[in-house]
mmCIF file of C-alpha atoms and ligand atoms in Angstrom:
data_model
loop_
_atom_site.group_PDB
_atom_site.id
_atom_site.type_symbol
_atom_site.label_atom_id
_atom_site.label_comp_id
_atom_site.label_asym_id
_atom_site.label_seq_id
_atom_site.Cartn_x
_atom_site.Cartn_y
_atom_site.Cartn_z
ATOM 1 C CA MET A 1 -70.579 -53.558 -67.038
ATOM 2 C CA THR A 2 -68.396 -56.063 -68.808
ATOM 3 C CA SER A 3 -66.684 -55.077 -72.119
ATOM 4 C CA GLN A 4 -69.093 -57.325 -73.942
ATOM 5 C CA GLU A 5 -72.022 -55.637 -72.425
ATOM 6 C CA ILE A 6 -70.716 -52.252 -73.323
ATOM 7 C CA LYS A 7 -70.146 -53.389 -76.905
ATOM 8 C CA GLY A 8 -73.685 -54.707 -77.180
ATOM 9 C CA LEU A 9 -75.378 -51.736 -75.934
ATOM 10 C CA THR A 10 -73.271 -49.506 -78.134
ATOM 11 C CA GLN A 11 -74.020 -51.607 -81.314
ATOM 12 C CA SER A 12 -77.749 -51.399 -80.491
ATOM 13 C CA TYR A 13 -78.125 -47.808 -79.641
ATOM 14 C CA ILE A 14 -75.298 -45.757 -80.973
ATOM 15 C CA MET A 15 -75.271 -45.059 -84.524
ATOM 16 C CA GLN A 16 -72.783 -47.149 -86.444
ATOM 17 C CA THR A 17 -70.620 -44.233 -87.906
ATOM 18 C CA TYR A 18 -67.147 -45.358 -86.435
ATOM 19 C CA GLY A 19 -64.951 -48.247 -87.303
ATOM 20 C CA ARG A 20 -64.080 -48.969 -83.611
ATOM 21 C CA PHE A 21 -61.451 -51.196 -82.376
ATOM 22 C CA PRO A 22 -62.715 -54.201 -80.205
ATOM 23 C CA VAL A 23 -61.738 -52.673 -76.911
ATOM 24 C CA ALA A 24 -63.815 -51.011 -74.140
ATOM 25 C CA ILE A 25 -61.818 -48.419 -72.122
ATOM 26 C CA ASP A 26 -62.915 -48.003 -68.422
ATOM 27 C CA HIS A 27 -60.317 -45.872 -66.715
ATOM 28 C CA GLY A 28 -56.698 -44.755 -66.975
ATOM 29 C CA GLN A 29 -53.626 -43.469 -65.229
ATOM 30 C CA GLY A 30 -50.657 -41.685 -66.851
ATOM 31 C CA ALA A 31 -50.414 -43.003 -70.444
ATOM 32 C CA THR A 32 -51.846 -46.504 -69.496
ATOM 33 C CA LEU A 33 -55.540 -47.286 -70.003
ATOM 34 C CA PHE A 34 -57.549 -50.158 -68.561
ATOM 35 C CA ASP A 35 -60.536 -52.134 -69.801
ATOM 36 C CA PRO A 36 -63.454 -53.195 -67.408
ATOM 37 C CA GLU A 37 -61.703 -56.524 -66.942
ATOM 38 C CA GLY A 38 -58.598 -54.694 -65.671
ATOM 39 C CA ASN A 39 -56.478 -55.503 -68.697
ATOM 40 C CA ALA A 40 -53.780 -52.804 -69.235
ATOM 41 C CA TYR A 41 -53.009 -50.964 -72.596
ATOM 42 C CA ILE A 42 -50.166 -48.544 -73.321
ATOM 43 C CA ASP A 43 -51.849 -45.624 -75.025
ATOM 44 C CA PHE A 44 -50.101 -44.205 -78.124
ATOM 45 C CA THR A 45 -53.383 -42.426 -79.199
ATOM 46 C CA SER A 46 -54.479 -39.964 -76.445
ATOM 47 C CA GLY A 47 -57.938 -40.211 -77.745
ATOM 48 C CA ILE A 48 -56.674 -38.840 -81.192
ATOM 49 C CA GLY A 49 -54.362 -36.323 -79.780
ATOM 50 C CA VAL A 50 -56.751 -34.904 -77.084
ATOM 51 C CA SER A 51 -55.755 -36.350 -73.774
ATOM 52 C CA SER A 52 -52.330 -34.746 -73.774
ATOM 53 C CA LEU A 53 -51.910 -34.731 -69.912
ATOM 54 C CA GLY A 54 -52.804 -38.424 -69.916
ATOM 55 C CA TYR A 55 -55.328 -39.808 -67.513
ATOM 56 C CA GLY A 56 -55.969 -39.044 -63.857
ATOM 57 C CA ASN A 57 -53.847 -35.917 -63.833
ATOM 58 C CA GLN A 58 -54.465 -34.585 -60.460
ATOM 59 C CA PRO A 59 -54.250 -30.784 -61.076
ATOM 60 C CA TRP A 60 -56.520 -31.225 -64.155
ATOM 61 C CA VAL A 61 -59.166 -33.255 -62.244
ATOM 62 C CA ASP A 62 -58.963 -30.667 -59.287
ATOM 63 C CA ALA A 63 -59.477 -27.649 -61.687
ATOM 64 C CA ILE A 64 -62.363 -29.267 -63.365
ATOM 65 C CA THR A 65 -64.040 -30.146 -60.083
ATOM 66 C CA ALA A 66 -63.576 -26.890 -58.474
ATOM 67 C CA GLN A 67 -64.843 -25.026 -61.525
ATOM 68 C CA ALA A 68 -67.845 -27.374 -61.908
ATOM 69 C CA ARG A 69 -68.762 -26.625 -58.313
ATOM 70 C CA LYS A 70 -68.606 -22.840 -58.831
ATOM 71 C CA LEU A 71 -70.062 -22.429 -62.347
ATOM 72 C CA GLY A 72 -70.726 -24.973 -65.184
ATOM 73 C CA HIS A 73 -72.113 -22.608 -67.879
ATOM 74 C CA THR A 74 -73.489 -19.237 -68.376
ATOM 75 C CA SER A 75 -73.249 -18.591 -72.058
ATOM 76 C CA ASN A 76 -71.374 -15.779 -73.811
ATOM 77 C CA LEU A 77 -73.899 -13.219 -72.828
ATOM 78 C CA PHE A 78 -71.989 -12.687 -69.596
ATOM 79 C CA TYR A 79 -68.198 -12.356 -68.639
ATOM 80 C CA THR A 80 -66.427 -15.126 -66.945
ATOM 81 C CA GLU A 81 -62.739 -15.596 -65.702
ATOM 82 C CA PRO A 82 -61.429 -18.778 -67.116
ATOM 83 C CA PRO A 83 -61.781 -18.197 -70.850
ATOM 84 C CA ALA A 84 -60.526 -14.570 -70.537
ATOM 85 C CA LYS A 85 -57.377 -15.822 -68.779
ATOM 86 C CA LEU A 86 -56.901 -18.702 -71.361
ATOM 87 C CA ALA A 87 -57.148 -16.287 -74.238
ATOM 88 C CA GLU A 88 -54.752 -13.864 -72.625
ATOM 89 C CA ILE A 89 -52.170 -16.672 -72.170
ATOM 90 C CA LEU A 90 -52.594 -18.000 -75.847
ATOM 91 C CA CYS A 91 -52.050 -14.531 -77.287
ATOM 92 C CA ARG A 92 -49.105 -13.740 -75.000
ATOM 93 C CA ARG A 93 -47.331 -17.098 -75.885
ATOM 94 C CA THR A 94 -47.794 -16.829 -79.528
ATOM 95 C CA GLY A 95 -48.039 -13.311 -80.549
ATOM 96 C CA GLU A 96 -51.401 -13.583 -81.844
ATOM 97 C CA SER A 97 -54.063 -10.830 -80.935
ATOM 98 C CA CYS A 98 -57.307 -12.390 -79.914
ATOM 99 C CA VAL A 99 -59.256 -15.616 -79.641
ATOM 100 C CA PHE A 100 -62.745 -16.987 -80.513
ATOM 101 C CA PHE A 101 -63.566 -20.202 -78.632
ATOM 102 C CA ALA A 102 -65.617 -22.984 -80.077
ATOM 103 C CA ASN A 103 -66.169 -26.579 -79.223
ATOM 104 C CA GLY A 104 -64.643 -28.865 -81.916
ATOM 105 C CA GLY A 105 -62.063 -28.770 -84.714
ATOM 106 C CA GLY A 106 -64.378 -28.645 -87.737
ATOM 107 C CA GLU A 107 -66.405 -25.895 -86.136
ATOM 108 C CA ALA A 108 -63.243 -23.896 -85.418
ATOM 109 C CA ASN A 109 -62.218 -24.276 -89.143
ATOM 110 C CA GLU A 110 -65.715 -23.268 -90.212
ATOM 111 C CA GLY A 111 -65.209 -20.080 -88.132
ATOM 112 C CA MET A 112 -61.869 -19.375 -89.688
ATOM 113 C CA ILE A 113 -63.409 -19.759 -93.239
ATOM 114 C CA LYS A 114 -66.240 -17.364 -92.358
ATOM 115 C CA LEU A 115 -63.606 -14.805 -91.041
ATOM 116 C CA ALA A 116 -61.464 -15.150 -94.270
ATOM 117 C CA ARG A 117 -64.490 -14.428 -96.534
ATOM 118 C CA LYS A 118 -65.770 -11.437 -94.350
ATOM 119 C CA TYR A 119 -62.210 -9.854 -94.453
ATOM 120 C CA SER A 120 -62.283 -10.039 -98.021
ATOM 121 C CA PHE A 121 -65.883 -8.945 -98.346
ATOM 122 C CA ASP A 122 -65.238 -5.860 -96.292
ATOM 123 C CA LYS A 123 -62.190 -4.866 -98.416
ATOM 124 C CA TYR A 124 -63.094 -5.916 -101.929
ATOM 125 C CA GLY A 125 -66.833 -6.696 -101.878
ATOM 126 C CA GLN A 126 -68.351 -9.913 -103.250
ATOM 127 C CA GLY A 127 -66.742 -12.377 -105.597
ATOM 128 C CA ARG A 128 -63.352 -12.930 -103.943
ATOM 129 C CA SER A 129 -64.326 -15.767 -101.751
ATOM 130 C CA THR A 130 -62.336 -18.854 -102.925
ATOM 131 C CA ILE A 131 -59.895 -20.577 -100.350
ATOM 132 C CA ILE A 132 -57.139 -22.677 -101.687
ATOM 133 C CA THR A 133 -56.541 -25.863 -99.439
ATOM 134 C CA LEU A 134 -53.963 -28.572 -100.110
ATOM 135 C CA ASN A 135 -54.425 -32.106 -101.526
ATOM 136 C CA ASN A 136 -54.280 -34.893 -98.816
ATOM 137 C CA SER A 137 -55.556 -32.322 -96.214
ATOM 138 C CA PHE A 138 -58.139 -32.956 -93.639
ATOM 139 C CA HIS A 139 -60.267 -30.061 -92.071
ATOM 140 C CA GLY A 140 -63.369 -31.588 -90.710
ATOM 141 C CA ARG A 141 -66.843 -33.095 -91.261
ATOM 142 C CA THR A 142 -69.167 -30.115 -91.712
ATOM 143 C CA ILE A 143 -70.588 -29.650 -95.216
ATOM 144 C CA THR A 144 -67.969 -26.814 -95.582
ATOM 145 C CA THR A 145 -64.972 -28.295 -93.984
ATOM 146 C CA LEU A 146 -65.507 -31.596 -95.919
ATOM 147 C CA LYS A 147 -65.318 -29.540 -99.186
ATOM 148 C CA ALA A 148 -62.289 -27.731 -97.648
ATOM 149 C CA THR A 149 -60.679 -31.097 -97.231
ATOM 150 C CA GLY A 150 -58.391 -31.915 -100.158
ATOM 151 C CA GLN A 151 -59.307 -35.590 -100.584
ATOM 152 C CA GLU A 152 -61.982 -36.682 -103.277
ATOM 153 C CA VAL A 153 -63.193 -39.473 -101.131
ATOM 154 C CA PHE A 154 -64.798 -36.907 -98.695
ATOM 155 C CA HIS A 155 -66.641 -35.091 -101.578
ATOM 156 C CA ASN A 156 -69.495 -37.633 -101.776
ATOM 157 C CA PHE A 157 -73.106 -38.471 -100.735
ATOM 158 C CA PHE A 158 -73.805 -34.955 -99.084
ATOM 159 C CA PHE A 159 -74.464 -32.803 -102.095
ATOM 160 C CA PRO A 160 -74.497 -29.996 -102.654
ATOM 161 C CA PHE A 161 -71.315 -29.035 -100.809
ATOM 162 C CA THR A 162 -70.284 -25.378 -100.142
ATOM 163 C CA GLU A 163 -68.639 -23.807 -103.193
ATOM 164 C CA GLY A 164 -65.430 -21.731 -103.143
ATOM 165 C CA PHE A 165 -62.539 -24.228 -102.615
ATOM 166 C CA ARG A 166 -59.655 -25.213 -104.948
ATOM 167 C CA TYR A 167 -56.898 -27.461 -104.156
ATOM 168 C CA ALA A 168 -53.069 -27.399 -104.627
ATOM 169 C CA ASP A 169 -50.337 -29.890 -103.984
ATOM 170 C CA ALA A 170 -48.460 -29.613 -100.682
ATOM 171 C CA ASN A 171 -44.923 -28.083 -101.001
ATOM 172 C CA SER A 172 -45.510 -26.996 -104.700
ATOM 173 C CA LEU A 173 -45.620 -23.033 -105.321
ATOM 174 C CA GLU A 174 -46.330 -23.953 -109.076
ATOM 175 C CA SER A 175 -49.396 -25.964 -108.067
ATOM 176 C CA LEU A 176 -50.461 -23.058 -105.862
ATOM 177 C CA GLU A 177 -49.974 -20.612 -108.761
ATOM 178 C CA ALA A 178 -52.196 -22.929 -111.013
ATOM 179 C CA ALA A 179 -55.033 -22.687 -108.309
ATOM 180 C CA ALA A 180 -54.658 -18.809 -107.769
ATOM 181 C CA GLY A 181 -56.908 -16.252 -109.302
ATOM 182 C CA ASP A 182 -58.627 -13.001 -108.711
ATOM 183 C CA ASP A 183 -61.323 -14.901 -106.668
ATOM 184 C CA VAL A 184 -58.935 -16.034 -103.911
ATOM 185 C CA CYS A 185 -59.180 -14.667 -100.347
ATOM 186 C CA ALA A 186 -57.153 -17.203 -98.408
ATOM 187 C CA VAL A 187 -54.961 -20.178 -98.334
ATOM 188 C CA MET A 188 -55.541 -22.829 -95.579
ATOM 189 C CA VAL A 189 -52.966 -25.482 -94.445
ATOM 190 C CA GLU A 190 -52.081 -28.041 -91.865
ATOM 191 C CA LEU A 191 -48.242 -27.553 -91.140
ATOM 192 C CA VAL A 192 -48.118 -31.449 -90.503
ATOM 193 C CA GLN A 193 -51.029 -33.263 -92.404
ATOM 194 C CA GLY A 194 -52.349 -35.423 -89.687
ATOM 195 C CA GLU A 195 -55.163 -37.652 -91.069
ATOM 196 C CA GLY A 196 -53.406 -37.683 -94.410
ATOM 197 C CA GLY A 197 -50.550 -39.671 -92.977
ATOM 198 C CA VAL A 198 -48.346 -37.389 -90.661
ATOM 199 C CA LEU A 199 -46.655 -35.336 -93.465
ATOM 200 C CA PRO A 200 -44.617 -32.273 -92.248
ATOM 201 C CA LEU A 201 -44.759 -29.451 -94.709
ATOM 202 C CA GLU A 202 -41.331 -28.026 -95.925
ATOM 203 C CA HIS A 203 -40.194 -24.878 -94.072
ATOM 204 C CA ALA A 204 -39.102 -23.093 -97.435
ATOM 205 C CA TYR A 205 -42.492 -23.697 -98.859
ATOM 206 C CA ILE A 206 -44.380 -22.265 -95.749
ATOM 207 C CA ASN A 207 -42.179 -19.285 -95.539
ATOM 208 C CA ALA A 208 -42.710 -18.504 -99.244
ATOM 209 C CA LEU A 209 -46.389 -19.127 -98.837
ATOM 210 C CA GLU A 210 -46.469 -16.597 -95.885
ATOM 211 C CA LYS A 211 -44.768 -14.043 -98.165
ATOM 212 C CA LEU A 212 -47.006 -14.714 -101.141
ATOM 213 C CA CYS A 213 -50.145 -14.408 -98.973
ATOM 214 C CA ALA A 214 -48.859 -10.935 -97.766
ATOM 215 C CA GLU A 215 -48.238 -9.779 -101.319
ATOM 216 C CA ARG A 216 -51.752 -10.771 -102.593
ATOM 217 C CA ASP A 217 -53.659 -9.849 -99.404
ATOM 218 C CA TRP A 218 -54.827 -13.602 -99.102
ATOM 219 C CA LEU A 219 -55.190 -14.477 -95.482
ATOM 220 C CA LEU A 220 -52.863 -17.287 -94.388
ATOM 221 C CA LEU A 221 -55.139 -19.800 -92.438
ATOM 222 C CA VAL A 222 -53.267 -22.495 -90.462
ATOM 223 C CA ASP A 223 -55.208 -25.459 -89.204
ATOM 224 C CA GLU A 224 -53.385 -26.622 -85.921
ATOM 225 C CA VAL A 225 -56.439 -28.680 -84.561
ATOM 226 C CA GLN A 226 -54.126 -31.640 -84.381
ATOM 227 C CA THR A 227 -50.581 -30.031 -84.327
ATOM 228 C CA GLY A 228 -51.473 -27.279 -81.652
ATOM 229 C CA VAL A 229 -51.005 -27.151 -78.009
ATOM 230 C CA GLY A 230 -47.589 -28.915 -77.468
ATOM 231 C CA ARG A 231 -48.036 -31.827 -79.882
ATOM 232 C CA THR A 232 -45.023 -31.006 -82.059
ATOM 233 C CA GLY A 233 -42.689 -29.798 -79.249
ATOM 234 C CA SER A 234 -43.696 -26.204 -79.384
ATOM 235 C CA LEU A 235 -46.890 -24.531 -78.155
ATOM 236 C CA PHE A 236 -47.942 -24.242 -81.944
ATOM 237 C CA ALA A 237 -46.194 -25.873 -84.831
ATOM 238 C CA PHE A 238 -46.192 -22.479 -86.643
ATOM 239 C CA GLN A 239 -43.629 -21.238 -84.028
ATOM 240 C CA GLN A 240 -41.203 -23.804 -85.481
ATOM 241 C CA TYR A 241 -41.832 -22.528 -88.942
ATOM 242 C CA ASN A 242 -41.126 -18.766 -87.856
ATOM 243 C CA ILE A 243 -44.312 -17.572 -89.259
ATOM 244 C CA LEU A 244 -47.393 -15.711 -87.598
ATOM 245 C CA PRO A 245 -50.620 -16.924 -89.318
ATOM 246 C CA ASP A 246 -53.418 -14.308 -89.893
ATOM 247 C CA VAL A 247 -55.762 -16.935 -88.345
ATOM 248 C CA VAL A 248 -54.919 -20.244 -86.571
ATOM 249 C CA SER A 249 -57.292 -22.841 -85.433
ATOM 250 C CA PHE A 250 -56.870 -25.212 -82.494
ATOM 251 C CA ALA A 251 -58.972 -27.996 -80.730
ATOM 252 C CA LYS A 252 -57.974 -31.485 -79.856
ATOM 253 C CA GLY A 253 -55.439 -30.963 -76.998
ATOM 254 C CA ILE A 254 -56.536 -27.542 -75.832
ATOM 255 C CA ALA A 255 -58.315 -28.687 -72.708
ATOM 256 C CA GLY A 256 -56.578 -32.015 -71.980
ATOM 257 C CA GLY A 257 -59.666 -34.086 -72.686
ATOM 258 C CA LEU A 258 -62.798 -31.861 -72.516
ATOM 259 C CA PRO A 259 -64.416 -30.569 -75.699
ATOM 260 C CA MET A 260 -63.108 -27.094 -76.779
ATOM 261 C CA SER A 261 -61.645 -25.419 -79.675
ATOM 262 C CA GLY A 262 -61.220 -22.067 -81.250
ATOM 263 C CA PHE A 263 -59.168 -19.810 -83.653
ATOM 264 C CA MET A 264 -56.836 -16.838 -82.899
ATOM 265 C CA THR A 265 -56.120 -14.071 -85.212
ATOM 266 C CA ASN A 266 -53.296 -11.469 -85.641
ATOM 267 C CA GLU A 267 -53.872 -7.734 -85.079
ATOM 268 C CA LYS A 268 -54.989 -7.203 -88.698
ATOM 269 C CA CYS A 269 -57.957 -9.548 -88.379
ATOM 270 C CA ARG A 270 -58.909 -9.050 -84.868
ATOM 271 C CA ASP A 271 -62.062 -6.946 -85.716
ATOM 272 C CA VAL A 272 -63.327 -8.674 -88.782
ATOM 273 C CA LEU A 273 -66.098 -10.611 -87.113
ATOM 274 C CA GLY A 274 -68.289 -8.170 -84.848
ATOM 275 C CA PRO A 275 -71.305 -8.593 -82.638
ATOM 276 C CA GLY A 276 -73.903 -11.004 -84.017
ATOM 277 C CA MET A 277 -71.633 -12.275 -86.830
ATOM 278 C CA HIS A 278 -70.440 -15.448 -85.168
ATOM 279 C CA ALA A 279 -71.443 -17.292 -81.974
ATOM 280 C CA THR A 280 -71.843 -20.725 -80.374
ATOM 281 C CA THR A 281 -73.870 -21.489 -77.381
ATOM 282 C CA PHE A 282 -71.391 -23.750 -75.651
ATOM 283 C CA GLY A 283 -68.112 -21.804 -76.684
ATOM 284 C CA ALA A 284 -65.736 -20.634 -73.946
ATOM 285 C CA ASN A 285 -67.264 -23.015 -71.339
ATOM 286 C CA PRO A 286 -65.675 -22.159 -67.990
ATOM 287 C CA VAL A 287 -65.145 -25.723 -67.052
ATOM 288 C CA CYS A 288 -63.360 -26.466 -70.490
ATOM 289 C CA ALA A 289 -61.415 -23.274 -70.001
ATOM 290 C CA ALA A 290 -60.364 -24.136 -66.574
ATOM 291 C CA ALA A 291 -58.962 -27.407 -67.698
ATOM 292 C CA GLY A 292 -57.188 -25.343 -70.574
ATOM 293 C CA LEU A 293 -55.522 -23.337 -68.011
ATOM 294 C CA VAL A 294 -53.998 -26.386 -66.261
ATOM 295 C CA VAL A 295 -52.794 -27.558 -69.682
ATOM 296 C CA GLN A 296 -51.113 -24.177 -70.373
ATOM 297 C CA ASP A 297 -49.541 -24.320 -66.794
ATOM 298 C CA ILE A 298 -48.047 -27.723 -67.429
ATOM 299 C CA LEU A 299 -46.913 -27.027 -70.940
ATOM 300 C CA SER A 300 -43.790 -24.843 -69.773
ATOM 301 C CA ASP A 301 -41.027 -24.335 -72.219
ATOM 302 C CA THR A 302 -38.942 -26.856 -70.439
ATOM 303 C CA PHE A 303 -41.972 -29.448 -70.891
ATOM 304 C CA LEU A 304 -42.245 -28.681 -74.449
ATOM 305 C CA ARG A 305 -38.459 -29.411 -74.918
ATOM 306 C CA GLU A 306 -39.073 -32.801 -73.192
ATOM 307 C CA VAL A 307 -41.982 -33.400 -75.768
ATOM 308 C CA TRP A 308 -39.442 -32.954 -78.586
ATOM 309 C CA GLU A 309 -36.890 -35.234 -76.742
ATOM 310 C CA LYS A 310 -39.440 -37.954 -76.071
ATOM 311 C CA GLY A 311 -40.608 -37.827 -79.780
ATOM 312 C CA ASP A 312 -36.937 -38.315 -80.907
ATOM 313 C CA TYR A 313 -36.497 -41.211 -78.301
ATOM 314 C CA LEU A 314 -39.632 -43.038 -79.490
ATOM 315 C CA ARG A 315 -38.958 -42.676 -83.172
ATOM 316 C CA LYS A 316 -35.414 -43.810 -82.822
ATOM 317 C CA GLY A 317 -36.692 -46.681 -80.612
ATOM 318 C CA ILE A 318 -39.053 -47.799 -83.427
ATOM 319 C CA GLU A 319 -36.480 -47.412 -86.071
ATOM 320 C CA SER A 320 -33.896 -49.469 -84.088
ATOM 321 C CA LEU A 321 -36.422 -52.350 -83.818
ATOM 322 C CA ASN A 322 -36.141 -52.896 -87.571
ATOM 323 C CA LEU A 323 -39.581 -54.427 -87.925
ATOM 324 C CA PRO A 324 -40.388 -56.274 -91.165
ATOM 325 C CA CYS A 325 -43.675 -54.482 -91.419
ATOM 326 C CA PHE A 326 -42.389 -50.918 -90.888
ATOM 327 C CA GLY A 327 -40.679 -48.530 -93.295
ATOM 328 C CA LYS A 328 -39.506 -44.937 -92.597
ATOM 329 C CA THR A 329 -40.623 -42.742 -89.821
ATOM 330 C CA ARG A 330 -41.391 -39.046 -89.799
ATOM 331 C CA GLY A 331 -43.168 -36.409 -87.690
ATOM 332 C CA MET A 332 -42.606 -33.522 -85.288
ATOM 333 C CA GLY A 333 -42.413 -34.071 -81.487
ATOM 334 C CA LEU A 334 -44.978 -36.535 -80.304
ATOM 335 C CA MET A 335 -46.657 -36.622 -83.648
ATOM 336 C CA ILE A 336 -45.170 -39.581 -85.296
ATOM 337 C CA GLY A 337 -45.948 -41.437 -88.635
ATOM 338 C CA VAL A 338 -44.611 -44.833 -89.674
ATOM 339 C CA GLU A 339 -44.707 -46.137 -93.069
ATOM 340 C CA VAL A 340 -46.235 -49.738 -93.478
ATOM 341 C CA ARG A 341 -44.456 -51.781 -95.923
ATOM 342 C CA ASP A 342 -46.158 -53.645 -98.860
ATOM 343 C CA GLY A 343 -47.850 -56.899 -97.811
ATOM 344 C CA TRP A 344 -49.028 -55.313 -94.577
ATOM 345 C CA THR A 345 -52.080 -53.203 -93.791
ATOM 346 C CA ASN A 346 -52.065 -50.522 -91.077
ATOM 347 C CA LYS A 347 -55.433 -51.953 -89.672
ATOM 348 C CA ASP A 348 -53.905 -55.466 -89.259
ATOM 349 C CA VAL A 349 -50.872 -53.968 -87.469
ATOM 350 C CA ALA A 350 -53.092 -51.834 -85.156
ATOM 351 C CA ASN A 351 -55.194 -54.879 -84.339
ATOM 352 C CA LYS A 352 -52.311 -57.058 -83.720
ATOM 353 C CA LEU A 353 -50.729 -54.437 -81.260
ATOM 354 C CA ILE A 354 -53.945 -53.925 -79.536
ATOM 355 C CA GLU A 355 -54.411 -57.619 -78.830
ATOM 356 C CA ASN A 356 -50.973 -57.431 -77.144
ATOM 357 C CA GLY A 357 -51.859 -54.317 -75.093
ATOM 358 C CA LEU A 358 -50.731 -51.319 -77.192
ATOM 359 C CA LEU A 359 -53.133 -48.743 -78.622
ATOM 360 C CA ILE A 360 -51.993 -47.051 -81.796
ATOM 361 C CA LEU A 361 -53.712 -45.089 -84.615
ATOM 362 C CA THR A 362 -53.610 -45.184 -88.398
ATOM 363 C CA ALA A 363 -53.408 -42.255 -90.850
ATOM 364 C CA GLY A 364 -53.313 -42.471 -94.634
ATOM 365 C CA PRO A 365 -51.752 -45.837 -95.379
ATOM 366 C CA GLY A 366 -49.496 -45.731 -92.343
ATOM 367 C CA MET A 367 -49.317 -45.791 -88.676
ATOM 368 C CA ARG A 368 -49.778 -42.794 -86.473
ATOM 369 C CA LEU A 369 -48.751 -42.188 -82.835
ATOM 370 C CA LEU A 370 -49.950 -39.567 -80.767
ATOM 371 C CA PRO A 371 -49.142 -40.442 -77.129
ATOM 372 C CA PRO A 372 -50.200 -38.275 -74.106
ATOM 373 C CA LEU A 373 -47.412 -35.510 -73.770
ATOM 374 C CA VAL A 374 -46.821 -36.774 -70.223
ATOM 375 C CA ILE A 375 -45.898 -40.240 -71.237
ATOM 376 C CA SER A 376 -42.931 -41.752 -69.265
ATOM 377 C CA LYS A 377 -39.820 -43.352 -70.612
ATOM 378 C CA ASP A 378 -41.108 -46.495 -68.938
ATOM 379 C CA GLU A 379 -44.482 -46.417 -70.864
ATOM 380 C CA MET A 380 -42.591 -45.746 -74.102
ATOM 381 C CA ASP A 381 -40.253 -48.696 -73.453
ATOM 382 C CA LYS A 382 -43.242 -50.947 -72.614
ATOM 383 C CA GLY A 383 -44.866 -49.782 -75.917
ATOM 384 C CA LEU A 384 -41.688 -50.501 -77.901
ATOM 385 C CA GLU A 385 -41.367 -53.976 -76.306
ATOM 386 C CA ILE A 386 -44.926 -54.886 -77.193
ATOM 387 C CA MET A 387 -44.157 -53.828 -80.935
ATOM 388 C CA LYS A 388 -41.062 -56.090 -80.748
ATOM 389 C CA LYS A 389 -42.920 -59.014 -79.370
ATOM 390 C CA THR A 390 -46.030 -58.725 -81.736
ATOM 391 C CA LEU A 391 -44.326 -57.607 -85.061
ATOM 392 C CA GLY A 392 -40.590 -58.805 -84.724
HETATM 393 C C1 PLP B 401 -59.435 -33.605 -86.059
HETATM 394 C C2 PLP B 401 -59.187 -32.682 -87.037
HETATM 395 C C3 PLP B 401 -60.204 -31.699 -87.430
HETATM 396 C C4 PLP B 401 -61.665 -31.982 -86.986
HETATM 397 O O1 PLP B 401 -61.793 -31.839 -85.613
HETATM 398 P P1 PLP B 401 -63.117 -32.348 -84.948
HETATM 399 O O2 PLP B 401 -62.891 -31.983 -83.528
HETATM 400 O O3 PLP B 401 -63.319 -33.761 -85.116
HETATM 401 O O4 PLP B 401 -64.316 -31.547 -85.680
HETATM 402 C C5 PLP B 401 -59.862 -30.757 -88.297
HETATM 403 N N1 PLP B 401 -58.605 -30.536 -88.719
HETATM 404 C C6 PLP B 401 -57.640 -31.261 -88.388
HETATM 405 C C7 PLP B 401 -56.173 -30.959 -88.769
HETATM 406 C C8 PLP B 401 -57.784 -32.477 -87.463
HETATM 407 O O5 PLP B 401 -56.725 -33.165 -87.188
#
């Protein structure tokens, strides 16, 4: 099919809930994507932080193919090897104690919220169920995680939302105290606010928050759906903050392009959810888990250091272009935000770049770059060259 035909069918038969860029993607190699007509695009998006190994990664393709041939799905009523191995690796590499596997980020956060409320219910009974989240956060699209998201624009249309959330400003302990109370059971944060505009939280704030949570027996819930699995230059961003969350969720990059998510808990919380209390039919799918094992295999400590170096290279590269539309850059590893100056909009910038063969994301009022973690120096240079040509 041609790009035009694909767009036509999509617009006729798929619900129009996405603001799509005017590009159809057919296939890819490394960090380069191609439309059906064969036009190439340098990819600074990885399908919103998912395709961390890029496209056509041979070990990933081989593992998925082999596992699909052996066993595609059995449900969690039986034991299977790939998710068991993946859970062991995740715990061993992070110091967490056990894992629940799900399918998407919002679903993982929903489970994390259930766990926090159950922990408090077991210990203190009813009435201590409020979770404090941060303004400008993003936690998902379910009725509960929309309400957990600290942005008013998301609290619309779908009333009534789940009760039991209050909001505090990022990096402010005073604001957190103002939201505190006897009814609080947990605090939930992203360490780098992703959708909100790539805003890393301050280390001193997060360290103080961990202490405060321990003192008041609030669970510290960290949403690493976007920051997790190598994106920021460590396996999880919390490792760079020197904390161990009570519960941490992950999704996007966990299986390098197949739908998988989950949350891990520390020793204290490992038995909070028992048989029959939480479940999902597709969770811990063996094909997704086999893909996840390849991701873990490739994301060695050396590879993660390179992610950090690449992020540094790309950020400095953008800064040294001195483009009139771009302001300051920020981020961690290959999660990069770029401010867009007054007079420009991030959507216009993205559309211009796409016309010239560079795919890029927006977040908040700025640009967001989430390239595949395997991106080569040559591909980064090509992307920078397109920026210079298009926006210089
Ligand atoms: C993407 C994202 C989610 C939602 O994940 P879905 O897979 O779309 O449900 C939740 N939290 C954060 C931080 C995200 O970046």
